Amino acid sequence: MNFSLWHKDNAQAVVAEARDLIRKRLPQASRRRFLARGLTLGGLCMLSGCGIDDDATAETALMRISRINDWVQGRLFDPSLLAPTYPDSMIARPFPFNAYYGEDQVPRIDAGGFRLEVSGLVARRHPWSLDELRALPRYTQVTRHICVEGWSAIGKWGGPRLGDFLRAVGADLDARYVGVHCGDDYYTSIDMATALHPQTLIALDWDDRPLPPKYGFPMKLRIPTKLGYKNPKHVQAIFVSNTFNRGYWEDQGYNWFGGS
Ligand SMILES: Nc1nc2c(c(=O)[nH]1)N[C@H]1C(S)=C(S)[C@@H](COP(=O)(O)O)O[C@H]1N2
Ligand SMILES: [Mo]
């Protein structure tokens, strides 16, 4: 999380509320140790090293801290603040590839037969072809992708805004979450505020060409306000929901909000 960028003015109030949540939700022993370290926004983001070493409770305690962390990030998220953008000269070529499998196993999805499925709290459920997606207003952005594995790279993505798409399908914009399923069994979900953020794109292009297979053909969600694992490639289905779902890496312990 970059606190100098995202909403510093209500940071104190958020820390106070988070302290209250920790009192209510964490088991006694871990709570004492966690609070003893001094509660700062930075501290809330550091899930390791919080001094909880009893194996049985550590998992639950860390998961609860992670959910409080999600809540803090949600509170600090200001939809009017934009992630930094860069000149074309800074684009990384070639751009790094990453997935939970090797590059030789990238799914090959047929463009003609592709239909993006839409479900959940939406008025219109008809599946969308690539041509229909391309008919929405197109935006291009040069932004930095940050992977928790220790690398970052600047890339250029183009396509419609997820917010425009959600409005076009008559999504309930007061719903809490937007979830996605991908062609390679990857999945994730995001908060509605991020889904409606003006820089959250249904990326159909990379570097002004149709998204190559390794970067997520036929479409990925490009969310420059979130870490790499919250940028799903090969998206096949989008659903709007009030039920909390995590994601492929989030189910293995990565923080759900995943702000960058
Ligand atoms: N479908 C799918 N999307 C995914 C992943 C994946 O394994 N499958 N990996 C995520 C992670 S951890 C990263 S860093 C980025 C990598 O995207 P890139 O190959 O365009 O660099 O994709 C994200 N989205
Ligand atoms: Mo990543």
PDB file of C-alpha atoms and ligand atoms in Angstrom:
ATOM      1  CA  MET A   1       0.000   0.000   0.000  1.00  0.00           C
ATOM      2  CA  ASN A   2       1.229   3.454  -0.790  1.00  0.00           C
ATOM      3  CA  PHE A   3      -0.056   5.667   1.980  1.00  0.00           C
ATOM      4  CA  SER A   4       1.463   8.841   0.681  1.00  0.00           C
ATOM      5  CA  LEU A   5      -0.749   8.405  -2.354  1.00  0.00           C
ATOM      6  CA  TRP A   6      -3.955   6.957  -0.954  1.00  0.00           C
ATOM      7  CA  HIS A   7      -5.819   9.262   1.338  1.00  0.00           C
ATOM      8  CA  LYS A   8      -3.609  10.324   4.161  1.00  0.00           C
ATOM      9  CA  ASP A   9      -6.118  12.662   5.779  1.00  0.00           C
ATOM     10  CA  ASN A  10      -8.339  10.030   7.360  1.00  0.00           C
ATOM     11  CA  ALA A  11      -5.459   7.696   8.298  1.00  0.00           C
ATOM     12  CA  GLN A  12      -5.688   8.483  12.029  1.00  0.00           C
ATOM     13  CA  ALA A  13      -9.388   7.733  12.183  1.00  0.00           C
ATOM     14  CA  VAL A  14      -8.887   4.482  10.283  1.00  0.00           C
ATOM     15  CA  VAL A  15      -6.130   3.366  12.666  1.00  0.00           C
ATOM     16  CA  ALA A  16      -8.421   4.079  15.631  1.00  0.00           C
ATOM     17  CA  GLU A  17     -11.252   2.053  14.077  1.00  0.00           C
ATOM     18  CA  ALA A  18      -8.883  -0.777  13.165  1.00  0.00           C
ATOM     19  CA  ARG A  19      -7.652  -0.906  16.778  1.00  0.00           C
ATOM     20  CA  ASP A  20     -11.255  -1.336  17.844  1.00  0.00           C
ATOM     21  CA  LEU A  21     -11.815  -4.131  15.301  1.00  0.00           C
ATOM     22  CA  ILE A  22      -8.691  -5.928  16.522  1.00  0.00           C
ATOM     23  CA  ARG A  23      -9.986  -5.765  20.108  1.00  0.00           C
ATOM     24  CA  LYS A  24     -13.253  -7.354  19.009  1.00  0.00           C
ATOM     25  CA  ARG A  25     -11.985  -9.943  16.554  1.00  0.00           C
ATOM     26  CA  LEU A  26      -8.601 -11.285  17.606  1.00  0.00           C
ATOM     27  CA  PRO A  27      -8.084 -13.922  20.302  1.00  0.00           C
ATOM     28  CA  GLN A  28      -6.695 -12.423  23.570  1.00  0.00           C
ATOM     29  CA  ALA A  29      -3.089 -13.607  23.419  1.00  0.00           C
ATOM     30  CA  SER A  30      -2.423 -12.746  19.801  1.00  0.00           C
ATOM     31  CA  ARG A  31      -4.244  -9.454  20.224  1.00  0.00           C
ATOM     32  CA  ARG A  32      -1.959  -8.414  23.069  1.00  0.00           C
ATOM     33  CA  ARG A  33       1.166  -9.275  21.069  1.00  0.00           C
ATOM     34  CA  PHE A  34      -0.116  -7.583  17.942  1.00  0.00           C
ATOM     35  CA  LEU A  35      -1.064  -4.367  19.710  1.00  0.00           C
ATOM     36  CA  ALA A  36       2.153  -4.414  21.781  1.00  0.00           C
ATOM     37  CA  ARG A  37       4.112  -3.783  18.591  1.00  0.00           C
ATOM     38  CA  GLY A  38       2.327  -0.479  18.199  1.00  0.00           C
ATOM     39  CA  LEU A  39      -0.409  -0.143  15.666  1.00  0.00           C
ATOM     40  CA  THR A  40       0.510   1.819  12.576  1.00  0.00           C
ATOM     41  CA  LEU A  41      -0.863   1.629   9.073  1.00  0.00           C
ATOM     42  CA  GLY A  42       2.434   0.118   7.961  1.00  0.00           C
ATOM     43  CA  GLY A  43       2.141  -2.460  10.733  1.00  0.00           C
ATOM     44  CA  LEU A  44      -1.336  -3.422   9.627  1.00  0.00           C
ATOM     45  CA  CYS A  45       0.041  -4.323   6.238  1.00  0.00           C
ATOM     46  CA  MET A  46       2.804  -6.526   7.542  1.00  0.00           C
ATOM     47  CA  LEU A  47       1.205  -9.857   8.131  1.00  0.00           C
ATOM     48  CA  SER A  48       4.421 -11.638   8.947  1.00  0.00           C
ATOM     49  CA  GLY A  49       6.396 -10.910  12.078  1.00  0.00           C
ATOM     50  CA  CYS A  50       3.407 -10.056  14.206  1.00  0.00           C
ATOM     51  CA  GLY A  51       4.686 -12.408  16.871  1.00  0.00           C
ATOM     52  CA  ILE A  52       1.955 -15.019  16.836  1.00  0.00           C
ATOM     53  CA  ASP A  53       3.771 -18.337  16.936  1.00  0.00           C
ATOM     54  CA  ASP A  54       1.255 -20.842  18.283  1.00  0.00           C
ATOM     55  CA  ASP A  55       0.530 -22.855  15.130  1.00  0.00           C
ATOM     56  CA  ALA A  56      -3.096 -23.596  15.943  1.00  0.00           C
ATOM     57  CA  THR A  57      -4.143 -19.984  16.389  1.00  0.00           C
ATOM     58  CA  ALA A  58      -1.640 -18.322  14.072  1.00  0.00           C
ATOM     59  CA  GLU A  59      -3.538 -19.259  10.927  1.00  0.00           C
ATOM     60  CA  THR A  60      -6.872 -17.901  12.173  1.00  0.00           C
ATOM     61  CA  ALA A  61      -5.286 -14.855  13.752  1.00  0.00           C
ATOM     62  CA  LEU A  62      -3.365 -14.001  10.586  1.00  0.00           C
ATOM     63  CA  MET A  63      -6.462 -14.504   8.459  1.00  0.00           C
ATOM     64  CA  ARG A  64      -8.407 -12.172  10.748  1.00  0.00           C
ATOM     65  CA  ILE A  65      -5.644  -9.581  10.658  1.00  0.00           C
ATOM     66  CA  SER A  66      -5.648  -9.932   6.874  1.00  0.00           C
ATOM     67  CA  ARG A  67      -9.407  -9.260   6.796  1.00  0.00           C
ATOM     68  CA  ILE A  68      -8.926  -6.200   9.039  1.00  0.00           C
ATOM     69  CA  ASN A  69      -6.173  -5.180   6.651  1.00  0.00           C
ATOM     70  CA  ASP A  70      -8.699  -5.581   3.766  1.00  0.00           C
ATOM     71  CA  TRP A  71     -11.122  -3.381   5.632  1.00  0.00           C
ATOM     72  CA  VAL A  72      -8.471  -0.693   6.262  1.00  0.00           C
ATOM     73  CA  GLN A  73      -7.449  -0.690   2.606  1.00  0.00           C
ATOM     74  CA  GLY A  74     -11.099  -0.454   1.560  1.00  0.00           C
ATOM     75  CA  ARG A  75     -11.577   2.525   3.869  1.00  0.00           C
ATOM     76  CA  LEU A  76      -8.452   4.258   2.572  1.00  0.00           C
ATOM     77  CA  PHE A  77      -9.220   3.587  -1.078  1.00  0.00           C
ATOM     78  CA  ASP A  78     -10.204   6.799  -2.772  1.00  0.00           C
ATOM     79  CA  PRO A  79     -11.791   6.129  -6.172  1.00  0.00           C
ATOM     80  CA  SER A  80     -10.836   9.604  -7.371  1.00  0.00           C
ATOM     81  CA  LEU A  81      -7.082   9.039  -6.864  1.00  0.00           C
ATOM     82  CA  LEU A  82      -5.270   7.629  -9.863  1.00  0.00           C
ATOM     83  CA  ALA A  83      -2.342   5.222 -10.024  1.00  0.00           C
ATOM     84  CA  PRO A  84       0.743   6.832 -11.613  1.00  0.00           C
ATOM     85  CA  THR A  85       1.065   6.653 -15.406  1.00  0.00           C
ATOM     86  CA  TYR A  86       4.292   6.668 -17.432  1.00  0.00           C
ATOM     87  CA  PRO A  87       5.560   7.636 -20.901  1.00  0.00           C
ATOM     88  CA  ASP A  88       5.642   4.981 -23.653  1.00  0.00           C
ATOM     89  CA  SER A  89       9.454   5.119 -23.524  1.00  0.00           C
ATOM     90  CA  MET A  90       9.320   3.330 -20.148  1.00  0.00           C
ATOM     91  CA  ILE A  91       7.341   0.306 -21.374  1.00  0.00           C
ATOM     92  CA  ALA A  92       9.156  -2.978 -20.642  1.00  0.00           C
ATOM     93  CA  ARG A  93       9.665  -4.973 -23.864  1.00  0.00           C
ATOM     94  CA  PRO A  94       9.504  -7.879 -23.552  1.00  0.00           C
ATOM     95  CA  PHE A  95       7.167  -7.658 -20.602  1.00  0.00           C
ATOM     96  CA  PRO A  96       7.713 -10.358 -17.940  1.00  0.00           C
ATOM     97  CA  PHE A  97       5.412 -13.392 -18.015  1.00  0.00           C
ATOM     98  CA  ASN A  98       4.081 -14.889 -14.806  1.00  0.00           C
ATOM     99  CA  ALA A  99       1.472 -17.512 -13.927  1.00  0.00           C
ATOM    100  CA  TYR A 100       1.165 -20.455 -11.570  1.00  0.00           C
ATOM    101  CA  TYR A 101       2.488 -22.607 -14.464  1.00  0.00           C
ATOM    102  CA  GLY A 102       5.184 -22.234 -17.109  1.00  0.00           C
ATOM    103  CA  GLU A 103       4.965 -20.326 -20.369  1.00  0.00           C
ATOM    104  CA  ASP A 104       4.630 -23.602 -22.337  1.00  0.00           C
ATOM    105  CA  GLN A 105       1.277 -24.209 -20.640  1.00  0.00           C
ATOM    106  CA  VAL A 106      -0.408 -20.907 -21.485  1.00  0.00           C
ATOM    107  CA  PRO A 107      -4.045 -21.602 -22.470  1.00  0.00           C
ATOM    108  CA  ARG A 108      -4.898 -21.030 -26.144  1.00  0.00           C
ATOM    109  CA  ILE A 109      -8.375 -19.551 -26.350  1.00  0.00           C
ATOM    110  CA  ASP A 110     -10.245 -19.319 -29.656  1.00  0.00           C
ATOM    111  CA  ALA A 111     -11.203 -15.706 -30.443  1.00  0.00           C
ATOM    112  CA  GLY A 112     -14.253 -16.466 -32.608  1.00  0.00           C
ATOM    113  CA  GLY A 113     -15.927 -18.797 -30.145  1.00  0.00           C
ATOM    114  CA  PHE A 114     -15.140 -16.644 -27.127  1.00  0.00           C
ATOM    115  CA  ARG A 115     -18.092 -15.346 -25.101  1.00  0.00           C
ATOM    116  CA  LEU A 116     -17.595 -13.582 -21.791  1.00  0.00           C
ATOM    117  CA  GLU A 117     -20.177 -14.981 -19.360  1.00  0.00           C
ATOM    118  CA  VAL A 118     -21.973 -12.556 -17.028  1.00  0.00           C
ATOM    119  CA  SER A 119     -23.912 -13.645 -13.952  1.00  0.00           C
ATOM    120  CA  GLY A 120     -25.037 -12.718 -10.453  1.00  0.00           C
ATOM    121  CA  LEU A 121     -26.617  -9.356  -9.646  1.00  0.00           C
ATOM    122  CA  VAL A 122     -26.972  -8.103 -13.235  1.00  0.00           C
ATOM    123  CA  ALA A 123     -30.057  -7.234 -15.294  1.00  0.00           C
ATOM    124  CA  ARG A 124     -28.726  -8.590 -18.627  1.00  0.00           C
ATOM    125  CA  ARG A 125     -26.939 -11.922 -18.709  1.00  0.00           C
ATOM    126  CA  HIS A 126     -26.251 -12.376 -22.385  1.00  0.00           C
ATOM    127  CA  PRO A 127     -22.652 -13.495 -23.030  1.00  0.00           C
ATOM    128  CA  TRP A 128     -20.408 -10.925 -24.751  1.00  0.00           C
ATOM    129  CA  SER A 129     -18.324 -11.546 -27.872  1.00  0.00           C
ATOM    130  CA  LEU A 130     -14.980  -9.791 -28.366  1.00  0.00           C
ATOM    131  CA  ASP A 131     -16.558  -7.565 -31.039  1.00  0.00           C
ATOM    132  CA  GLU A 132     -19.209  -6.424 -28.578  1.00  0.00           C
ATOM    133  CA  LEU A 133     -16.527  -5.654 -25.970  1.00  0.00           C
ATOM    134  CA  ARG A 134     -14.532  -3.724 -28.577  1.00  0.00           C
ATOM    135  CA  ALA A 135     -17.585  -1.576 -29.354  1.00  0.00           C
ATOM    136  CA  LEU A 136     -17.385  -0.001 -25.863  1.00  0.00           C
ATOM    137  CA  PRO A 137     -15.293   3.199 -25.492  1.00  0.00           C
ATOM    138  CA  ARG A 138     -11.599   2.290 -25.398  1.00  0.00           C
ATOM    139  CA  TYR A 139      -8.989   3.638 -22.990  1.00  0.00           C
ATOM    140  CA  THR A 140      -5.219   3.163 -23.007  1.00  0.00           C
ATOM    141  CA  GLN A 141      -2.941   3.387 -19.975  1.00  0.00           C
ATOM    142  CA  VAL A 142       0.764   2.959 -19.299  1.00  0.00           C
ATOM    143  CA  THR A 143       1.029   1.787 -15.693  1.00  0.00           C
ATOM    144  CA  ARG A 144       3.294  -0.230 -13.422  1.00  0.00           C
ATOM    145  CA  HIS A 145       2.450  -3.859 -12.667  1.00  0.00           C
ATOM    146  CA  ILE A 146       3.799  -4.931  -9.264  1.00  0.00           C
ATOM    147  CA  CYS A 147       4.168  -8.639  -8.468  1.00  0.00           C
ATOM    148  CA  VAL A 148       4.622  -9.767  -4.853  1.00  0.00           C
ATOM    149  CA  GLU A 149       7.293 -12.178  -6.072  1.00  0.00           C
ATOM    150  CA  GLY A 150       9.649  -9.211  -6.190  1.00  0.00           C
ATOM    151  CA  TRP A 151       9.495  -7.655  -9.629  1.00  0.00           C
ATOM    152  CA  SER A 152       7.626  -4.811 -11.257  1.00  0.00           C
ATOM    153  CA  ALA A 153       7.382  -3.660 -14.864  1.00  0.00           C
ATOM    154  CA  ILE A 154       5.680  -0.909 -16.821  1.00  0.00           C
ATOM    155  CA  GLY A 155       3.238  -1.926 -19.531  1.00  0.00           C
ATOM    156  CA  LYS A 156       0.577  -0.482 -21.788  1.00  0.00           C
ATOM    157  CA  TRP A 157      -2.923  -1.910 -21.721  1.00  0.00           C
ATOM    158  CA  GLY A 158      -6.001  -0.860 -23.693  1.00  0.00           C
ATOM    159  CA  GLY A 159      -9.683  -1.695 -23.641  1.00  0.00           C
ATOM    160  CA  PRO A 160     -13.024  -0.674 -22.153  1.00  0.00           C
ATOM    161  CA  ARG A 161     -13.488   0.312 -18.546  1.00  0.00           C
ATOM    162  CA  LEU A 162     -14.868  -2.451 -16.349  1.00  0.00           C
ATOM    163  CA  GLY A 163     -17.216   0.214 -14.919  1.00  0.00           C
ATOM    164  CA  ASP A 164     -18.708   0.927 -18.368  1.00  0.00           C
ATOM    165  CA  PHE A 165     -19.198  -2.800 -18.915  1.00  0.00           C
ATOM    166  CA  LEU A 166     -20.890  -3.228 -15.514  1.00  0.00           C
ATOM    167  CA  ARG A 167     -23.243  -0.349 -16.311  1.00  0.00           C
ATOM    168  CA  ALA A 168     -23.972  -1.847 -19.751  1.00  0.00           C
ATOM    169  CA  VAL A 169     -25.055  -5.175 -18.234  1.00  0.00           C
ATOM    170  CA  GLY A 170     -27.175  -3.413 -15.619  1.00  0.00           C
ATOM    171  CA  ALA A 171     -25.084  -4.607 -12.674  1.00  0.00           C
ATOM    172  CA  ASP A 172     -26.173  -3.739  -9.153  1.00  0.00           C
ATOM    173  CA  LEU A 173     -23.478  -1.135  -8.478  1.00  0.00           C
ATOM    174  CA  ASP A 174     -24.293  -1.241  -4.758  1.00  0.00           C
ATOM    175  CA  ALA A 175     -23.260  -4.907  -4.615  1.00  0.00           C
ATOM    176  CA  ARG A 176     -20.036  -5.507  -2.699  1.00  0.00           C
ATOM    177  CA  TYR A 177     -17.948  -7.678  -5.009  1.00  0.00           C
ATOM    178  CA  VAL A 178     -17.090  -8.486  -8.610  1.00  0.00           C
ATOM    179  CA  GLY A 179     -15.652 -11.968  -9.116  1.00  0.00           C
ATOM    180  CA  VAL A 180     -13.943 -13.527 -12.127  1.00  0.00           C
ATOM    181  CA  HIS A 181     -13.210 -17.046 -13.359  1.00  0.00           C
ATOM    182  CA  CYS A 182     -10.418 -17.643 -15.858  1.00  0.00           C
ATOM    183  CA  GLY A 183      -9.691 -20.121 -18.633  1.00  0.00           C
ATOM    184  CA  ASP A 184      -6.847 -21.697 -16.640  1.00  0.00           C
ATOM    185  CA  ASP A 185      -8.706 -22.299 -13.337  1.00  0.00           C
ATOM    186  CA  TYR A 186      -7.404 -19.050 -11.894  1.00  0.00           C
ATOM    187  CA  TYR A 187     -10.002 -16.915 -10.107  1.00  0.00           C
ATOM    188  CA  THR A 188     -10.175 -13.805  -7.974  1.00  0.00           C
ATOM    189  CA  SER A 189     -12.600 -11.174  -6.732  1.00  0.00           C
ATOM    190  CA  ILE A 190     -12.441  -7.445  -6.098  1.00  0.00           C
ATOM    191  CA  ASP A 191     -14.379  -4.777  -4.222  1.00  0.00           C
ATOM    192  CA  MET A 192     -16.981  -2.792  -6.196  1.00  0.00           C
ATOM    193  CA  ALA A 193     -15.156   0.541  -5.608  1.00  0.00           C
ATOM    194  CA  THR A 194     -12.112  -0.838  -7.452  1.00  0.00           C
ATOM    195  CA  ALA A 195     -14.297  -2.378 -10.177  1.00  0.00           C
ATOM    196  CA  LEU A 196     -15.741   1.094 -10.856  1.00  0.00           C
ATOM    197  CA  HIS A 197     -12.376   2.879 -10.639  1.00  0.00           C
ATOM    198  CA  PRO A 198     -11.709   4.746 -13.926  1.00  0.00           C
ATOM    199  CA  GLN A 199      -8.349   2.974 -14.436  1.00  0.00           C
ATOM    200  CA  THR A 200      -9.765  -0.544 -14.018  1.00  0.00           C
ATOM    201  CA  LEU A 201      -9.853  -1.866 -17.572  1.00  0.00           C
ATOM    202  CA  ILE A 202     -11.051  -4.922 -19.418  1.00  0.00           C
ATOM    203  CA  ALA A 203      -7.719  -5.091 -21.237  1.00  0.00           C
ATOM    204  CA  LEU A 204      -8.027  -6.456 -24.776  1.00  0.00           C
ATOM    205  CA  ASP A 205      -4.741  -4.978 -26.001  1.00  0.00           C
ATOM    206  CA  TRP A 206      -1.152  -4.987 -24.867  1.00  0.00           C
ATOM    207  CA  ASP A 207       1.191  -2.410 -26.392  1.00  0.00           C
ATOM    208  CA  ASP A 208      -1.487  -1.481 -28.991  1.00  0.00           C
ATOM    209  CA  ARG A 209      -1.855  -5.065 -30.256  1.00  0.00           C
ATOM    210  CA  PRO A 210      -4.416  -7.690 -29.254  1.00  0.00           C
ATOM    211  CA  LEU A 211      -3.336  -9.212 -25.943  1.00  0.00           C
ATOM    212  CA  PRO A 212      -0.866 -12.035 -26.722  1.00  0.00           C
ATOM    213  CA  PRO A 213      -1.790 -15.454 -25.207  1.00  0.00           C
ATOM    214  CA  LYS A 214       0.870 -15.241 -22.489  1.00  0.00           C
ATOM    215  CA  TYR A 215      -0.477 -11.910 -21.235  1.00  0.00           C
ATOM    216  CA  GLY A 216      -4.035 -13.223 -21.005  1.00  0.00           C
ATOM    217  CA  PHE A 217      -5.767 -13.462 -24.414  1.00  0.00           C
ATOM    218  CA  PRO A 218      -8.573 -12.734 -25.030  1.00  0.00           C
ATOM    219  CA  MET A 219      -9.008 -10.440 -22.026  1.00  0.00           C
ATOM    220  CA  LYS A 220      -7.555  -9.642 -18.632  1.00  0.00           C
ATOM    221  CA  LEU A 221      -8.558  -7.228 -15.922  1.00  0.00           C
ATOM    222  CA  ARG A 222      -5.902  -4.562 -15.654  1.00  0.00           C
ATOM    223  CA  ILE A 223      -6.169  -2.943 -12.227  1.00  0.00           C
ATOM    224  CA  PRO A 224      -3.203  -0.617 -11.644  1.00  0.00           C
ATOM    225  CA  THR A 225      -4.333   0.110  -8.057  1.00  0.00           C
ATOM    226  CA  LYS A 226      -3.862  -3.571  -7.165  1.00  0.00           C
ATOM    227  CA  LEU A 227      -0.975  -6.044  -7.024  1.00  0.00           C
ATOM    228  CA  GLY A 228      -0.243  -8.430  -9.915  1.00  0.00           C
ATOM    229  CA  TYR A 229      -2.183 -11.408  -8.580  1.00  0.00           C
ATOM    230  CA  LYS A 230      -5.355  -9.258  -8.553  1.00  0.00           C
ATOM    231  CA  ASN A 231      -4.992  -8.778 -12.349  1.00  0.00           C
ATOM    232  CA  PRO A 232      -6.610 -11.950 -13.759  1.00  0.00           C
ATOM    233  CA  LYS A 233      -5.685 -13.075 -17.285  1.00  0.00           C
ATOM    234  CA  HIS A 234      -7.831 -15.236 -19.650  1.00  0.00           C
ATOM    235  CA  VAL A 235     -11.019 -13.984 -18.000  1.00  0.00           C
ATOM    236  CA  GLN A 236     -14.041 -16.090 -19.051  1.00  0.00           C
ATOM    237  CA  ALA A 237     -16.762 -15.185 -16.586  1.00  0.00           C
ATOM    238  CA  ILE A 238     -17.629 -12.142 -14.482  1.00  0.00           C
ATOM    239  CA  PHE A 239     -20.124 -12.249 -11.621  1.00  0.00           C
ATOM    240  CA  VAL A 240     -21.511  -9.568  -9.338  1.00  0.00           C
ATOM    241  CA  SER A 241     -22.226 -10.644  -5.774  1.00  0.00           C
ATOM    242  CA  ASN A 242     -22.636  -9.735  -2.127  1.00  0.00           C
ATOM    243  CA  THR A 243     -21.011 -12.992  -1.055  1.00  0.00           C
ATOM    244  CA  PHE A 244     -17.313 -12.825  -0.219  1.00  0.00           C
ATOM    245  CA  ASN A 245     -15.051 -15.039  -2.349  1.00  0.00           C
ATOM    246  CA  ARG A 246     -11.285 -15.014  -2.183  1.00  0.00           C
ATOM    247  CA  GLY A 247      -9.103 -16.109  -5.122  1.00  0.00           C
ATOM    248  CA  TYR A 248      -6.426 -18.549  -6.273  1.00  0.00           C
ATOM    249  CA  TRP A 249      -3.571 -16.937  -4.320  1.00  0.00           C
ATOM    250  CA  GLU A 250      -5.848 -15.362  -1.720  1.00  0.00           C
ATOM    251  CA  ASP A 251      -6.980 -18.872  -0.712  1.00  0.00           C
ATOM    252  CA  GLN A 252      -3.308 -19.651  -0.090  1.00  0.00           C
ATOM    253  CA  GLY A 253      -2.896 -16.693   2.245  1.00  0.00           C
ATOM    254  CA  TYR A 254      -2.302 -13.642   0.064  1.00  0.00           C
ATOM    255  CA  ASN A 255      -4.176 -10.585   1.266  1.00  0.00           C
ATOM    256  CA  TRP A 256      -7.557 -10.228  -0.458  1.00  0.00           C
ATOM    257  CA  PHE A 257      -7.664  -6.460  -1.055  1.00  0.00           C
ATOM    258  CA  GLY A 258      -4.136  -6.564  -2.489  1.00  0.00           C
ATOM    259  CA  GLY A 259      -3.661  -2.817  -2.990  1.00  0.00           C
ATOM    260  CA  SER A 260      -0.447  -1.716  -4.680  1.00  0.00           C
TER     261      SER A 260
HETATM  262  N1  LIG B   1      -5.399 -16.478 -15.290  1.00  0.00           N
HETATM  263  C1  LIG B   1      -4.322 -16.110 -14.569  1.00  0.00           C
HETATM  264  N2  LIG B   1      -4.170 -14.819 -14.270  1.00  0.00           N
HETATM  265  C2  LIG B   1      -3.106 -14.413 -13.554  1.00  0.00           C
HETATM  266  C3  LIG B   1      -2.133 -15.353 -13.059  1.00  0.00           C
HETATM  267  C4  LIG B   1      -2.337 -16.719 -13.392  1.00  0.00           C
HETATM  268  O1  LIG B   1      -1.552 -17.621 -13.017  1.00  0.00           O
HETATM  269  N3  LIG B   1      -3.434 -17.059 -14.154  1.00  0.00           N
HETATM  270  N4  LIG B   1      -1.055 -14.898 -12.325  1.00  0.00           N
HETATM  271  C5  LIG B   1      -1.146 -13.549 -11.729  1.00  0.00           C
HETATM  272  C6  LIG B   1       0.136 -13.004 -11.296  1.00  0.00           C
HETATM  273  S1  LIG B   1       0.740 -13.529  -9.794  1.00  0.00           S
HETATM  274  C7  LIG B   1       0.808 -12.039 -12.022  1.00  0.00           C
HETATM  275  S2  LIG B   1       2.231 -11.302 -11.458  1.00  0.00           S
HETATM  276  C8  LIG B   1       0.301 -11.588 -13.338  1.00  0.00           C
HETATM  277  C9  LIG B   1       1.364 -11.723 -14.423  1.00  0.00           C
HETATM  278  O2  LIG B   1       0.899 -11.164 -15.620  1.00  0.00           O
HETATM  279  P1  LIG B   1       1.842 -11.094 -16.900  1.00  0.00           P
HETATM  280  O3  LIG B   1       2.121 -12.507 -17.355  1.00  0.00           O
HETATM  281  O4  LIG B   1       1.079 -10.298 -17.896  1.00  0.00           O
HETATM  282  O5  LIG B   1       3.104 -10.415 -16.457  1.00  0.00           O
HETATM  283  O6  LIG B   1      -0.852 -12.295 -13.738  1.00  0.00           O
HETATM  284  C10 LIG B   1      -1.763 -12.554 -12.707  1.00  0.00           C
HETATM  285  N5  LIG B   1      -2.972 -13.091 -13.293  1.00  0.00           N
HETATM  286 MO    MO B   2       2.331 -11.951  -9.210  1.00  0.00          MO
END
